[in-house]
mmCIF file of N, CA and C in Angstrom:
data_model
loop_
_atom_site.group_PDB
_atom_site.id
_atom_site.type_symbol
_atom_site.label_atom_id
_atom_site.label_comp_id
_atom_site.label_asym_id
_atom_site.label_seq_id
_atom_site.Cartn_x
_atom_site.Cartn_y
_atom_site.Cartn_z
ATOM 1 N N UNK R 1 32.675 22.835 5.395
ATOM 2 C CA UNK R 1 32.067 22.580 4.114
ATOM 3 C C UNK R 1 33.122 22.761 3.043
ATOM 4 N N UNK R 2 33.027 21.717 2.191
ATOM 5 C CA UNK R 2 34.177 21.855 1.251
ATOM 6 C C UNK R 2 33.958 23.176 -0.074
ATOM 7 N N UNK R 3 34.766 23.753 -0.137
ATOM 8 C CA UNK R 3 34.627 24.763 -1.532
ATOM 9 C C UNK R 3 34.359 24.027 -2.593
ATOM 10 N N UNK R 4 33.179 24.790 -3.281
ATOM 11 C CA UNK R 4 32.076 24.513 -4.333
ATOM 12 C C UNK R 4 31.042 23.446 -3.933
ATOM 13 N N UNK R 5 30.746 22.788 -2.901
ATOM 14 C CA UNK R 5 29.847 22.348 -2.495
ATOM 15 C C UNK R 5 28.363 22.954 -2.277
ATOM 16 N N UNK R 6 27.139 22.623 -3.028
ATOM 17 C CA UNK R 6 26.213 23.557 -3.202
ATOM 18 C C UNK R 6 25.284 23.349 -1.808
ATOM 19 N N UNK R 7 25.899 22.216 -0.743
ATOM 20 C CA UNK R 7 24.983 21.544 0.332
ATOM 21 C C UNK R 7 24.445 22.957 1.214
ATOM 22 N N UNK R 8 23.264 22.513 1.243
ATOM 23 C CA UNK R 8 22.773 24.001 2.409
ATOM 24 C C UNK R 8 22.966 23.722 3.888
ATOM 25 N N UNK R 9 23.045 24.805 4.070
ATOM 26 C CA UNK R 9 23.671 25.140 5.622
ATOM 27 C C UNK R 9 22.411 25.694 6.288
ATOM 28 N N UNK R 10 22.107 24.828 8.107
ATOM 29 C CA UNK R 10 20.960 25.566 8.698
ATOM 30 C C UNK R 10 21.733 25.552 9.758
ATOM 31 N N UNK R 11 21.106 27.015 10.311
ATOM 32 C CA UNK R 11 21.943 27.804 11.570
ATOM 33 C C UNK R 11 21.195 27.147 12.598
ATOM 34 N N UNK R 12 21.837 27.233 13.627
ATOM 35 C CA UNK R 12 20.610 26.345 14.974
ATOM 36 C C UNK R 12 19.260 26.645 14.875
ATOM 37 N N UNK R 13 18.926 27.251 14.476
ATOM 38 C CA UNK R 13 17.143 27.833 14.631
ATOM 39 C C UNK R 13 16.405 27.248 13.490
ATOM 40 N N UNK R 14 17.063 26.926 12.935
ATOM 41 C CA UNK R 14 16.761 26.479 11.156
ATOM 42 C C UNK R 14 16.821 25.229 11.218
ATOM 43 N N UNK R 15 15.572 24.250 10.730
ATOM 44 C CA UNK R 15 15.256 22.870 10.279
ATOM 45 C C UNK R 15 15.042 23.249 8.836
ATOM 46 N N UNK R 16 15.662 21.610 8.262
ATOM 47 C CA UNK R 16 15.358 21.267 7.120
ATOM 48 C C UNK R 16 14.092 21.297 6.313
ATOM 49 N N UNK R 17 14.234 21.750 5.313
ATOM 50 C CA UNK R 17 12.211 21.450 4.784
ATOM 51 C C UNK R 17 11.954 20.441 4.681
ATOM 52 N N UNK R 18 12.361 19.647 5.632
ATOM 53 C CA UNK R 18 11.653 18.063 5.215
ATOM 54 C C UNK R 18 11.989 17.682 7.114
ATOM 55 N N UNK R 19 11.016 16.465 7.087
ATOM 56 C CA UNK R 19 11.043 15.773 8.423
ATOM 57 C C UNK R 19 11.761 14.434 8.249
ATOM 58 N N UNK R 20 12.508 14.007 8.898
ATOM 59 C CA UNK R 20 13.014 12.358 8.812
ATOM 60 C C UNK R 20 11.873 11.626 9.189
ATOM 61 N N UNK R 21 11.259 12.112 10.475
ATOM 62 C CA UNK R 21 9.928 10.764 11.101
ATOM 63 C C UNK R 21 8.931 10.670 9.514
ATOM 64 N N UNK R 22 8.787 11.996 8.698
ATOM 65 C CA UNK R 22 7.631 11.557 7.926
ATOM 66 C C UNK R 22 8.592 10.932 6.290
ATOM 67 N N UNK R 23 9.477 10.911 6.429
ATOM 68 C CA UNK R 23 10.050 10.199 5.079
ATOM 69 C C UNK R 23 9.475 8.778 4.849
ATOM 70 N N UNK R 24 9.401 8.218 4.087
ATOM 71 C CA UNK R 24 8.303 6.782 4.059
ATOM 72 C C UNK R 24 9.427 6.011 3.003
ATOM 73 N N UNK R 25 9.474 4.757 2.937
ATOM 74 C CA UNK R 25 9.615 4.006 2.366
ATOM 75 C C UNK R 25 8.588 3.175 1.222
ATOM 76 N N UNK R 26 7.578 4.235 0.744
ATOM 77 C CA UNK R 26 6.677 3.739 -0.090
ATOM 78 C C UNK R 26 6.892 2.986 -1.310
ATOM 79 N N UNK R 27 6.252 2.218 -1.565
ATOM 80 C CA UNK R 27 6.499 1.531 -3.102
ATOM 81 C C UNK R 27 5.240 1.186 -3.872
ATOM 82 N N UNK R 28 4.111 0.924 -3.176
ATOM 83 C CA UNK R 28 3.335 0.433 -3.968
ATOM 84 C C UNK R 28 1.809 0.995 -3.225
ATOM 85 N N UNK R 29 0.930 1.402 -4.287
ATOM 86 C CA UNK R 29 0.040 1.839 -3.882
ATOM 87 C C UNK R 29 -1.407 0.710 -5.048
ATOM 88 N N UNK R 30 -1.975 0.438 -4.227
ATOM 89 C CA UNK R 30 -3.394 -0.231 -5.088
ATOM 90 C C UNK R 30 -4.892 0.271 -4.539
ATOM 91 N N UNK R 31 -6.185 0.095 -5.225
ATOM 92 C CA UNK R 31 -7.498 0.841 -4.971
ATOM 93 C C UNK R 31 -8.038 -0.431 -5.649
ATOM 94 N N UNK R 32 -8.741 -0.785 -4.866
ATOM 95 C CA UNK R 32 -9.281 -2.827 -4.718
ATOM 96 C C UNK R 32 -10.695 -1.938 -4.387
ATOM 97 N N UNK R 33 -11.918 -2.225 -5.166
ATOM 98 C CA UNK R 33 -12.862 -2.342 -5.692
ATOM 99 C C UNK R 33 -13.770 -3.250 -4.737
ATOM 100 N N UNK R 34 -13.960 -3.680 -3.407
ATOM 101 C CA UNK R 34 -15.053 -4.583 -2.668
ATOM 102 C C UNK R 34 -16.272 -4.275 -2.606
ATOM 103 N N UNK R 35 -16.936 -4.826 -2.209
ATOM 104 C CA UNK R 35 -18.493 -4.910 -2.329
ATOM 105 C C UNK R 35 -18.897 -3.564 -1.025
ATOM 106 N N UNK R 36 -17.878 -3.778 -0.127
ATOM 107 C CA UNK R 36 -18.255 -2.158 0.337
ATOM 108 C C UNK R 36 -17.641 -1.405 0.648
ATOM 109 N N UNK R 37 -17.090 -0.805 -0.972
ATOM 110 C CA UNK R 37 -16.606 0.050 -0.900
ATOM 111 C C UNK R 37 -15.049 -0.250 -2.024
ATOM 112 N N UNK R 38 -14.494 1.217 -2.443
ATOM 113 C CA UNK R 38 -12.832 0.809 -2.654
ATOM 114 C C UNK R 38 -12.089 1.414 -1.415
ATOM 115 N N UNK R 39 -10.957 0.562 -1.582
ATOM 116 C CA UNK R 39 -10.245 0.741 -0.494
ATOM 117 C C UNK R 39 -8.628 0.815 -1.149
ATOM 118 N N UNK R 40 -8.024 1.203 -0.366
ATOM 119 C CA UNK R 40 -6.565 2.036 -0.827
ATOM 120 C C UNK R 40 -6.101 1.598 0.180
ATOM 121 N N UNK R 41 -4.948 0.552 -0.278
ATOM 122 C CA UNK R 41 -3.600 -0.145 -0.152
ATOM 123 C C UNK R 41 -2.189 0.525 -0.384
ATOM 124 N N UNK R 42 -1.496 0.605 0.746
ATOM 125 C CA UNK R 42 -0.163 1.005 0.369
ATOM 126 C C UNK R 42 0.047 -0.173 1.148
ATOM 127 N N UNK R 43 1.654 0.206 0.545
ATOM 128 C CA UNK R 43 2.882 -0.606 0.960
ATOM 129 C C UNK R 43 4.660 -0.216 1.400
ATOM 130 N N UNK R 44 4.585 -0.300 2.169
ATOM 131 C CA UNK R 44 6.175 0.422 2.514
ATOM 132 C C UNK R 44 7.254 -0.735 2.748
ATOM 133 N N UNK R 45 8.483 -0.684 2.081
ATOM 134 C CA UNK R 45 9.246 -1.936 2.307
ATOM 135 C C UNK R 45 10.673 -0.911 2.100
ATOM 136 N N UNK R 46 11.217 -0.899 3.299
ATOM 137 C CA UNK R 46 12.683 -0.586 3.768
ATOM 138 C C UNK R 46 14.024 -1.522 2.835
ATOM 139 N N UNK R 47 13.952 -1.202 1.929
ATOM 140 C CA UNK R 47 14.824 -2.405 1.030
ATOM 141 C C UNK R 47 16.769 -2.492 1.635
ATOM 142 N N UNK R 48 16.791 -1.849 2.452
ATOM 143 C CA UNK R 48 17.678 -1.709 3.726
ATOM 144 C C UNK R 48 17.968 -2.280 4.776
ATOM 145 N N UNK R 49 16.667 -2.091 5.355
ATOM 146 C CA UNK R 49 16.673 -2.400 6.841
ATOM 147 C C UNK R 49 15.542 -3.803 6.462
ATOM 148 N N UNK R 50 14.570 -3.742 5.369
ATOM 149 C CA UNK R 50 13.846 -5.034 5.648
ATOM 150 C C UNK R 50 12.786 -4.782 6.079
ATOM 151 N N UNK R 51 12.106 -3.335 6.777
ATOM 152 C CA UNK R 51 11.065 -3.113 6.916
ATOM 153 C C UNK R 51 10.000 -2.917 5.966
ATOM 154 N N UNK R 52 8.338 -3.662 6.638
ATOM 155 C CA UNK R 52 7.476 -3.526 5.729
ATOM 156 C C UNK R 52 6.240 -3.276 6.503
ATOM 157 N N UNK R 53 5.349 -2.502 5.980
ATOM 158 C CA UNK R 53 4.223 -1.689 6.619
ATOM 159 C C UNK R 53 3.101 -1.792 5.013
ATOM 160 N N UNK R 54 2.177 -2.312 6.052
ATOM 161 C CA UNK R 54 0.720 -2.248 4.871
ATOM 162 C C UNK R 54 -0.059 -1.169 5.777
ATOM 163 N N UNK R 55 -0.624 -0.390 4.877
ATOM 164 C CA UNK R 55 -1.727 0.357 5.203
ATOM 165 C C UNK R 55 -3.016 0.008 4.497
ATOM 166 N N UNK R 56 -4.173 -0.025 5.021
ATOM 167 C CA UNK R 56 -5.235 -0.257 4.298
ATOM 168 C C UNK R 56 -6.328 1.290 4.281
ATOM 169 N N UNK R 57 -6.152 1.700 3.839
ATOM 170 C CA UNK R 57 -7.753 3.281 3.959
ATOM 171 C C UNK R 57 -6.518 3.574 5.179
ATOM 172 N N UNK R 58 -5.415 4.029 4.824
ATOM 173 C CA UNK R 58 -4.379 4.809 5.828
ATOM 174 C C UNK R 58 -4.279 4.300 6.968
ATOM 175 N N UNK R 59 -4.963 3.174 7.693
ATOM 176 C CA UNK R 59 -4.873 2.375 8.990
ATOM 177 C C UNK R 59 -3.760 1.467 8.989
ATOM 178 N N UNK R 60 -2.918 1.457 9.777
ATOM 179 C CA UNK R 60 -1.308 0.212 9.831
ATOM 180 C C UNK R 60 -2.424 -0.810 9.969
ATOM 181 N N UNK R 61 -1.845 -1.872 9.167
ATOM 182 C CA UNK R 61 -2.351 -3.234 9.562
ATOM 183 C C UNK R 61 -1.017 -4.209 9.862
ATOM 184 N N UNK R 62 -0.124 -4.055 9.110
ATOM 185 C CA UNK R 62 0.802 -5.262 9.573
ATOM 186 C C UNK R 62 2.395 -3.931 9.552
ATOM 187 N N UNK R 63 2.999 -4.196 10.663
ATOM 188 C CA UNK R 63 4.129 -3.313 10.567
ATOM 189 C C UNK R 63 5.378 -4.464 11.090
ATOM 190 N N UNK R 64 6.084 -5.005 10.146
ATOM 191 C CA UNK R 64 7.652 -5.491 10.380
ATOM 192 C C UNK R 64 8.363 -4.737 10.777
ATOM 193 N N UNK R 65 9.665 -5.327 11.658
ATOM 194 C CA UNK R 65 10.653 -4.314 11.659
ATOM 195 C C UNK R 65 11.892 -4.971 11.356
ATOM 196 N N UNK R 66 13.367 -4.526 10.789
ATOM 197 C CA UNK R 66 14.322 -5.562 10.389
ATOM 198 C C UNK R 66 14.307 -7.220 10.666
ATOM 199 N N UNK R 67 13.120 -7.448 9.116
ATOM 200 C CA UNK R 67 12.858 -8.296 8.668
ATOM 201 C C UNK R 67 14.603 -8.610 7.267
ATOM 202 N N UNK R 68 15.403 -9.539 8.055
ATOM 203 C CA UNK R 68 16.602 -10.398 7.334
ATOM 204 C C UNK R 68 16.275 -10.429 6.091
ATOM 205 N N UNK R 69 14.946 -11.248 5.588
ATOM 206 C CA UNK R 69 14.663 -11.859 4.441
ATOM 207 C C UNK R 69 13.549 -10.632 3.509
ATOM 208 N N UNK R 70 14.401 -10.112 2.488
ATOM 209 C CA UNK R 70 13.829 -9.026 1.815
ATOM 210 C C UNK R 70 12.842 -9.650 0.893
ATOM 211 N N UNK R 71 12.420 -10.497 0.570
ATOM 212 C CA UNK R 71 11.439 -10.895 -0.330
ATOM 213 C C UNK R 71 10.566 -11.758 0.363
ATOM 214 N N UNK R 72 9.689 -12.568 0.125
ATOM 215 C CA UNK R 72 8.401 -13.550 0.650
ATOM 216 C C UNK R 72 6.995 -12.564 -0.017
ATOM 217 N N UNK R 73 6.266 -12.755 0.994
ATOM 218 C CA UNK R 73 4.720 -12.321 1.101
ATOM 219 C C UNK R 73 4.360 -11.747 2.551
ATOM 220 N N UNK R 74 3.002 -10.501 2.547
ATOM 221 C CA UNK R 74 2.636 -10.029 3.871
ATOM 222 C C UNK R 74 1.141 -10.073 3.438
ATOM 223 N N UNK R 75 0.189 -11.334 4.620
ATOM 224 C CA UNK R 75 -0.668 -11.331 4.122
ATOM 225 C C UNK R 75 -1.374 -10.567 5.308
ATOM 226 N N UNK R 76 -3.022 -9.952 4.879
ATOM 227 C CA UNK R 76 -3.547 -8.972 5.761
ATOM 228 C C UNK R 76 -4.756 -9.076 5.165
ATOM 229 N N UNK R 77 -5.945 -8.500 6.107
ATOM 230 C CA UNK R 77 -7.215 -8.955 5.555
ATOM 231 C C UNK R 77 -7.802 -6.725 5.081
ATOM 232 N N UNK R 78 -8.977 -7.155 4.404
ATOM 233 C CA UNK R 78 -9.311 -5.449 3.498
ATOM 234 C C UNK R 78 -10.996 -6.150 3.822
ATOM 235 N N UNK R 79 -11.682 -4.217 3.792
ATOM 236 C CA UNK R 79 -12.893 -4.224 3.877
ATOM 237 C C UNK R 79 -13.507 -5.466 5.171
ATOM 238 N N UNK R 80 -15.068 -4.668 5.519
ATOM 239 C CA UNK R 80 -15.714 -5.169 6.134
ATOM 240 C C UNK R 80 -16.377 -7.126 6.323
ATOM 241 N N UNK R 81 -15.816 -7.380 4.777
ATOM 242 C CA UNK R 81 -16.320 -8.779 4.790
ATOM 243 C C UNK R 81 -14.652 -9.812 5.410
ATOM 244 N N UNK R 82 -13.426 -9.028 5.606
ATOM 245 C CA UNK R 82 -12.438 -9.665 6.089
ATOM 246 C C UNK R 82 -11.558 -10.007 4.843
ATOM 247 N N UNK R 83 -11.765 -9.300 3.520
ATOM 248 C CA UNK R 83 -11.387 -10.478 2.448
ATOM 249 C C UNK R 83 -10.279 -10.450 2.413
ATOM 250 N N UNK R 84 -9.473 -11.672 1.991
ATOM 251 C CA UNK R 84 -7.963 -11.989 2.803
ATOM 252 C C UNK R 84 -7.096 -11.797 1.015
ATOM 253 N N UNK R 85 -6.192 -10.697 1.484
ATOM 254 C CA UNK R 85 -5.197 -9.829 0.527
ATOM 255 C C UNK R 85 -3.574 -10.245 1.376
ATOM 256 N N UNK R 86 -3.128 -10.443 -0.005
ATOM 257 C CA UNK R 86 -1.570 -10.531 0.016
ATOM 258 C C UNK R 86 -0.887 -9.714 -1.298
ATOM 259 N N UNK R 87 0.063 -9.265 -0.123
ATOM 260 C CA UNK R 87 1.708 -8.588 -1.552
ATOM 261 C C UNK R 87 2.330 -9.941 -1.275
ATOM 262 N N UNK R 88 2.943 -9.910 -2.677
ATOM 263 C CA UNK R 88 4.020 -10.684 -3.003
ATOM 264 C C UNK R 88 5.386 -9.789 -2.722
ATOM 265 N N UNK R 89 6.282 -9.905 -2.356
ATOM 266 C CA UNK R 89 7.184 -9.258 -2.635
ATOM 267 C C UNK R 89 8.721 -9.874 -3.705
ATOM 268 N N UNK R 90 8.971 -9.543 -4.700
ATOM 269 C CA UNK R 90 10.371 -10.906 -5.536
ATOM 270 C C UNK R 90 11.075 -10.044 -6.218
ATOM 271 N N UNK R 91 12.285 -10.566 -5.865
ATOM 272 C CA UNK R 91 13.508 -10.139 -6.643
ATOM 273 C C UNK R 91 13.503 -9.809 -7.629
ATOM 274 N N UNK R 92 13.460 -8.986 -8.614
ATOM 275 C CA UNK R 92 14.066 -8.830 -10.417
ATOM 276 C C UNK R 92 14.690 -8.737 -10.509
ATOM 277 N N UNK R 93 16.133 -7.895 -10.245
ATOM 278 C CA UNK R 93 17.051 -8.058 -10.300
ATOM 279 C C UNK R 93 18.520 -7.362 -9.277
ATOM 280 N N UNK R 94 19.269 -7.562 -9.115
ATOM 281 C CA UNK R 94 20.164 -6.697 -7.776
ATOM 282 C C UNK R 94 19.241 -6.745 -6.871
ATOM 283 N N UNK R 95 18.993 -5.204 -6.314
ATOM 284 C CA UNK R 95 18.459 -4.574 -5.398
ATOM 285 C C UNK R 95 17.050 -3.634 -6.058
ATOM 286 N N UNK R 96 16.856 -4.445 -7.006
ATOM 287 C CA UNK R 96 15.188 -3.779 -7.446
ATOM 288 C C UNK R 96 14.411 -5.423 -7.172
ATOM 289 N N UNK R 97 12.564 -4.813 -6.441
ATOM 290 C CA UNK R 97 12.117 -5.867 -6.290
ATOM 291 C C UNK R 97 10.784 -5.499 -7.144
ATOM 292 N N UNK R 98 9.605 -6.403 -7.020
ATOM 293 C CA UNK R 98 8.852 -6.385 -7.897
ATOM 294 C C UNK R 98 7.420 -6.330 -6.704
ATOM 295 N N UNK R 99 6.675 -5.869 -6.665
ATOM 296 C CA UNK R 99 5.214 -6.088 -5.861
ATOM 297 C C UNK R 99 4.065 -6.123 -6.426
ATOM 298 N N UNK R 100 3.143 -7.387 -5.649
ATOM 299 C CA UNK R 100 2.194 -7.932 -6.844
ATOM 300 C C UNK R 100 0.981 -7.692 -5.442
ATOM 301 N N UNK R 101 -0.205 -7.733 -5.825
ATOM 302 C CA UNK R 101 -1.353 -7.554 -4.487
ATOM 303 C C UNK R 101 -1.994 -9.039 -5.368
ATOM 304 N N UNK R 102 -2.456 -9.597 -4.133
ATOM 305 C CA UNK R 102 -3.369 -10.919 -4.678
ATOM 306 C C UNK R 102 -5.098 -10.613 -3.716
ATOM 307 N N UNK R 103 -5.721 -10.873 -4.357
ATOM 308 C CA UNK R 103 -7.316 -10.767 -3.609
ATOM 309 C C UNK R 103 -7.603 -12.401 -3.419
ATOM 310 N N UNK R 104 -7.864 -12.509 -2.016
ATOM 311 C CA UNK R 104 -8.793 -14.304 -2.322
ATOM 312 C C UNK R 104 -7.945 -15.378 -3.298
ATOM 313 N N UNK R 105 -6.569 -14.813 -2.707
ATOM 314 C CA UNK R 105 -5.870 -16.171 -4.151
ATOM 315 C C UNK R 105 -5.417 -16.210 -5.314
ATOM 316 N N UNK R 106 -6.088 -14.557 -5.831
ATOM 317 C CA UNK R 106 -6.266 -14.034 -7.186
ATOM 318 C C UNK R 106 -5.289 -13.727 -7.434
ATOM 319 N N UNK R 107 -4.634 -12.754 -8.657
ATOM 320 C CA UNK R 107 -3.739 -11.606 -8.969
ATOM 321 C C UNK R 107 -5.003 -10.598 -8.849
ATOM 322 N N UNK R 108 -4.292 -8.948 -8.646
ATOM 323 C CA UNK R 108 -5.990 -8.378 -8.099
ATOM 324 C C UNK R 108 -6.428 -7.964 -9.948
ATOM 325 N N UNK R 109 -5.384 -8.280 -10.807
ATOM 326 C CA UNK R 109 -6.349 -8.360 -12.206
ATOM 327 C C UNK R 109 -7.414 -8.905 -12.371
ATOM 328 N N UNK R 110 -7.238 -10.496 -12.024
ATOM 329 C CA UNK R 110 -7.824 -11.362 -12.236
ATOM 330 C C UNK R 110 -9.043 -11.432 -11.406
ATOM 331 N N UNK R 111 -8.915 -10.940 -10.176
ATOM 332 C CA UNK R 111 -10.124 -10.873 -9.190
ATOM 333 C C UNK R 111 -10.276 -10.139 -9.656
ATOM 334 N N UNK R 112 -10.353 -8.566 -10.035
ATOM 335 C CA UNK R 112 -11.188 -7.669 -10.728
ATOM 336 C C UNK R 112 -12.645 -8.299 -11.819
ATOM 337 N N UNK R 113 -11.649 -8.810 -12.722
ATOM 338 C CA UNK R 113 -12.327 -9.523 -14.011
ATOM 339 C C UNK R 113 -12.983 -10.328 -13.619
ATOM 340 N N UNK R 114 -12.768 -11.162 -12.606
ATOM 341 C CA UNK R 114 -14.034 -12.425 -12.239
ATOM 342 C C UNK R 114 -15.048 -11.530 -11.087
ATOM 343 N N UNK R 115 -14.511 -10.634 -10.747
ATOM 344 C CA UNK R 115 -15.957 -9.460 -9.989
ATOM 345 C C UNK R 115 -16.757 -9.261 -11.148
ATOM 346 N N UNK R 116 -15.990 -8.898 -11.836
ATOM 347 C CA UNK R 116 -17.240 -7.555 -13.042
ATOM 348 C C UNK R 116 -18.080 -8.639 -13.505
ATOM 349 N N UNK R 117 -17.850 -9.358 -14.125
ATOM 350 C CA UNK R 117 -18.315 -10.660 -14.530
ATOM 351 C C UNK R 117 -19.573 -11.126 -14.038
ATOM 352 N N UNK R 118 -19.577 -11.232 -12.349
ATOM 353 C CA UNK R 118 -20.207 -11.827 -11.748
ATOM 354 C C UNK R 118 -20.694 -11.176 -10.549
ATOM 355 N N UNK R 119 -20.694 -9.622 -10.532
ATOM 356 C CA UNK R 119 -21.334 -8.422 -9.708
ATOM 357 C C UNK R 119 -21.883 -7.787 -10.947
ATOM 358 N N UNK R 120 -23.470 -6.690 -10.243
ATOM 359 C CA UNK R 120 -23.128 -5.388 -11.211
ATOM 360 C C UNK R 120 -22.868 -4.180 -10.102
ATOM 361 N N UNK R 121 -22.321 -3.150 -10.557
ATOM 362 C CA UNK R 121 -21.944 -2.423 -9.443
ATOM 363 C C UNK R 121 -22.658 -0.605 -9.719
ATOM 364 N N UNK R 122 -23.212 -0.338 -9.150
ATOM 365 C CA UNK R 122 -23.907 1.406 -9.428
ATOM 366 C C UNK R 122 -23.228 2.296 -7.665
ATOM 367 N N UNK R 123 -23.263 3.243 -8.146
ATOM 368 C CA UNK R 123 -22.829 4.242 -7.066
ATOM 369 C C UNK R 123 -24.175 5.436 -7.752
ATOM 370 N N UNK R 124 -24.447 5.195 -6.129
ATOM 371 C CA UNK R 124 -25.863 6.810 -6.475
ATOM 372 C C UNK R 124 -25.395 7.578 -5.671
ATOM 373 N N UNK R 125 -25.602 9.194 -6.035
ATOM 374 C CA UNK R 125 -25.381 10.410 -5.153
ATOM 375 C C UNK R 125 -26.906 10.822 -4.616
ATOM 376 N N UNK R 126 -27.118 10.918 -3.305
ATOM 377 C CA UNK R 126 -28.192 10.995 -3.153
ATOM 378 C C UNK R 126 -28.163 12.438 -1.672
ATOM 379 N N UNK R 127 -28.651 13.173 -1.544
ATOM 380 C CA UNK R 127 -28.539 14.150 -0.705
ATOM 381 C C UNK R 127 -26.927 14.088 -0.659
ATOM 382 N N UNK R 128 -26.003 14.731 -1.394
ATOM 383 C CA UNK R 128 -24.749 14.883 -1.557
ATOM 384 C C UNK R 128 -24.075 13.530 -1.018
ATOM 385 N N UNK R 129 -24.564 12.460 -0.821
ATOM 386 C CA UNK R 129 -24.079 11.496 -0.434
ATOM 387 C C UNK R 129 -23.859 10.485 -1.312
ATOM 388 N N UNK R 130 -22.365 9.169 -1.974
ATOM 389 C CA UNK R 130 -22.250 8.799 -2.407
ATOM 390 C C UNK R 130 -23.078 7.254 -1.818
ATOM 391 N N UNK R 131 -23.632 6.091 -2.413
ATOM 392 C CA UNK R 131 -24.182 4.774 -2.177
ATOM 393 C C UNK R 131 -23.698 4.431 -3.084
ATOM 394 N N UNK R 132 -22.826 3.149 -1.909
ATOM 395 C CA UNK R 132 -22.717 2.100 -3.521
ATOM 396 C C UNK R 132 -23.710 0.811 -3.628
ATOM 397 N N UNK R 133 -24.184 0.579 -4.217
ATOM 398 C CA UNK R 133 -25.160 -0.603 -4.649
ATOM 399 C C UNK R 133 -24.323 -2.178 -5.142
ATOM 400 N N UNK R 134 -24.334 -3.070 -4.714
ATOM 401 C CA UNK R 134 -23.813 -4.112 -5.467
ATOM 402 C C UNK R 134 -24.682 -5.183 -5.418
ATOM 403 N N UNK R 135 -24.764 -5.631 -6.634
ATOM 404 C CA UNK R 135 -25.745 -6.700 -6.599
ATOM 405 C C UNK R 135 -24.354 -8.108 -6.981
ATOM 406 N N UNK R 136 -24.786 -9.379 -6.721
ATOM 407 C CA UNK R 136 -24.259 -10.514 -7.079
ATOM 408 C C UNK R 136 -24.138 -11.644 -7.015
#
């Protein structure tokens, strides 16, 4: 170890406070609003190696592995009715990229706004239990 180097030192018995298997490549996290239910979207993209991993409600749905081409789209379906969701993935600039979620075609803004529009939506607590109601 070089003098004045502040790097910590672990003796054989001694691991790091951190794990390599659980380090993630996360970037993007979204909570998409469906008729049953919200559901929670991540996204992991290895801007390195090219790897990309969707999770939907914490379940892998699509897992790449040194994927060449760092930008395109990963499309994957959310919730019980199948509804078909895509990331965009695009360049801005160097080695920073940009990630967009699309619902049904949408931007998920825009599908939001044409839901509310054209659902109404109630959540009842009923014997400590949450219901969601959607009418539309």
């Amino acid at each position: 170890m070089a003098s004045g180097d502040d790097s910590p030192i672990f003796e054989d018995d001694e691991s790091p406070p951190y794990s390599l298997e659980k380090m993630t490549d996360l970037v993007a996290v979204w909570d998409v609003a469906l008729s049953d239910g919200v559901h929670k979207i991540e996204f992991e993209h290895g801007t390195t190696s090219g790897k990309r991993v969707v999770y939907v409600d914490g379940k892998e749905e699509v897992r790449r592995e040194w994927m060449f081409k760092l930008v395109g789209k990963e499309t994957f379906c959310v919730g019980a009715a199948k509804t078909k969701a895509t990331i965009n993935i695009d360049a801005v600039s160097g080695f920073a990229y940009e990630y967009t979620l699309e619902i049904n075609g949408k931007s998920l803004k825009k599908y939001m706004e044409n839901r509310s529009k054209t659902t109404n939506t109630w959540v009842l607590h009923l014997d400590g239990e949450d219901f969601r109601v959607v009418l539309g």
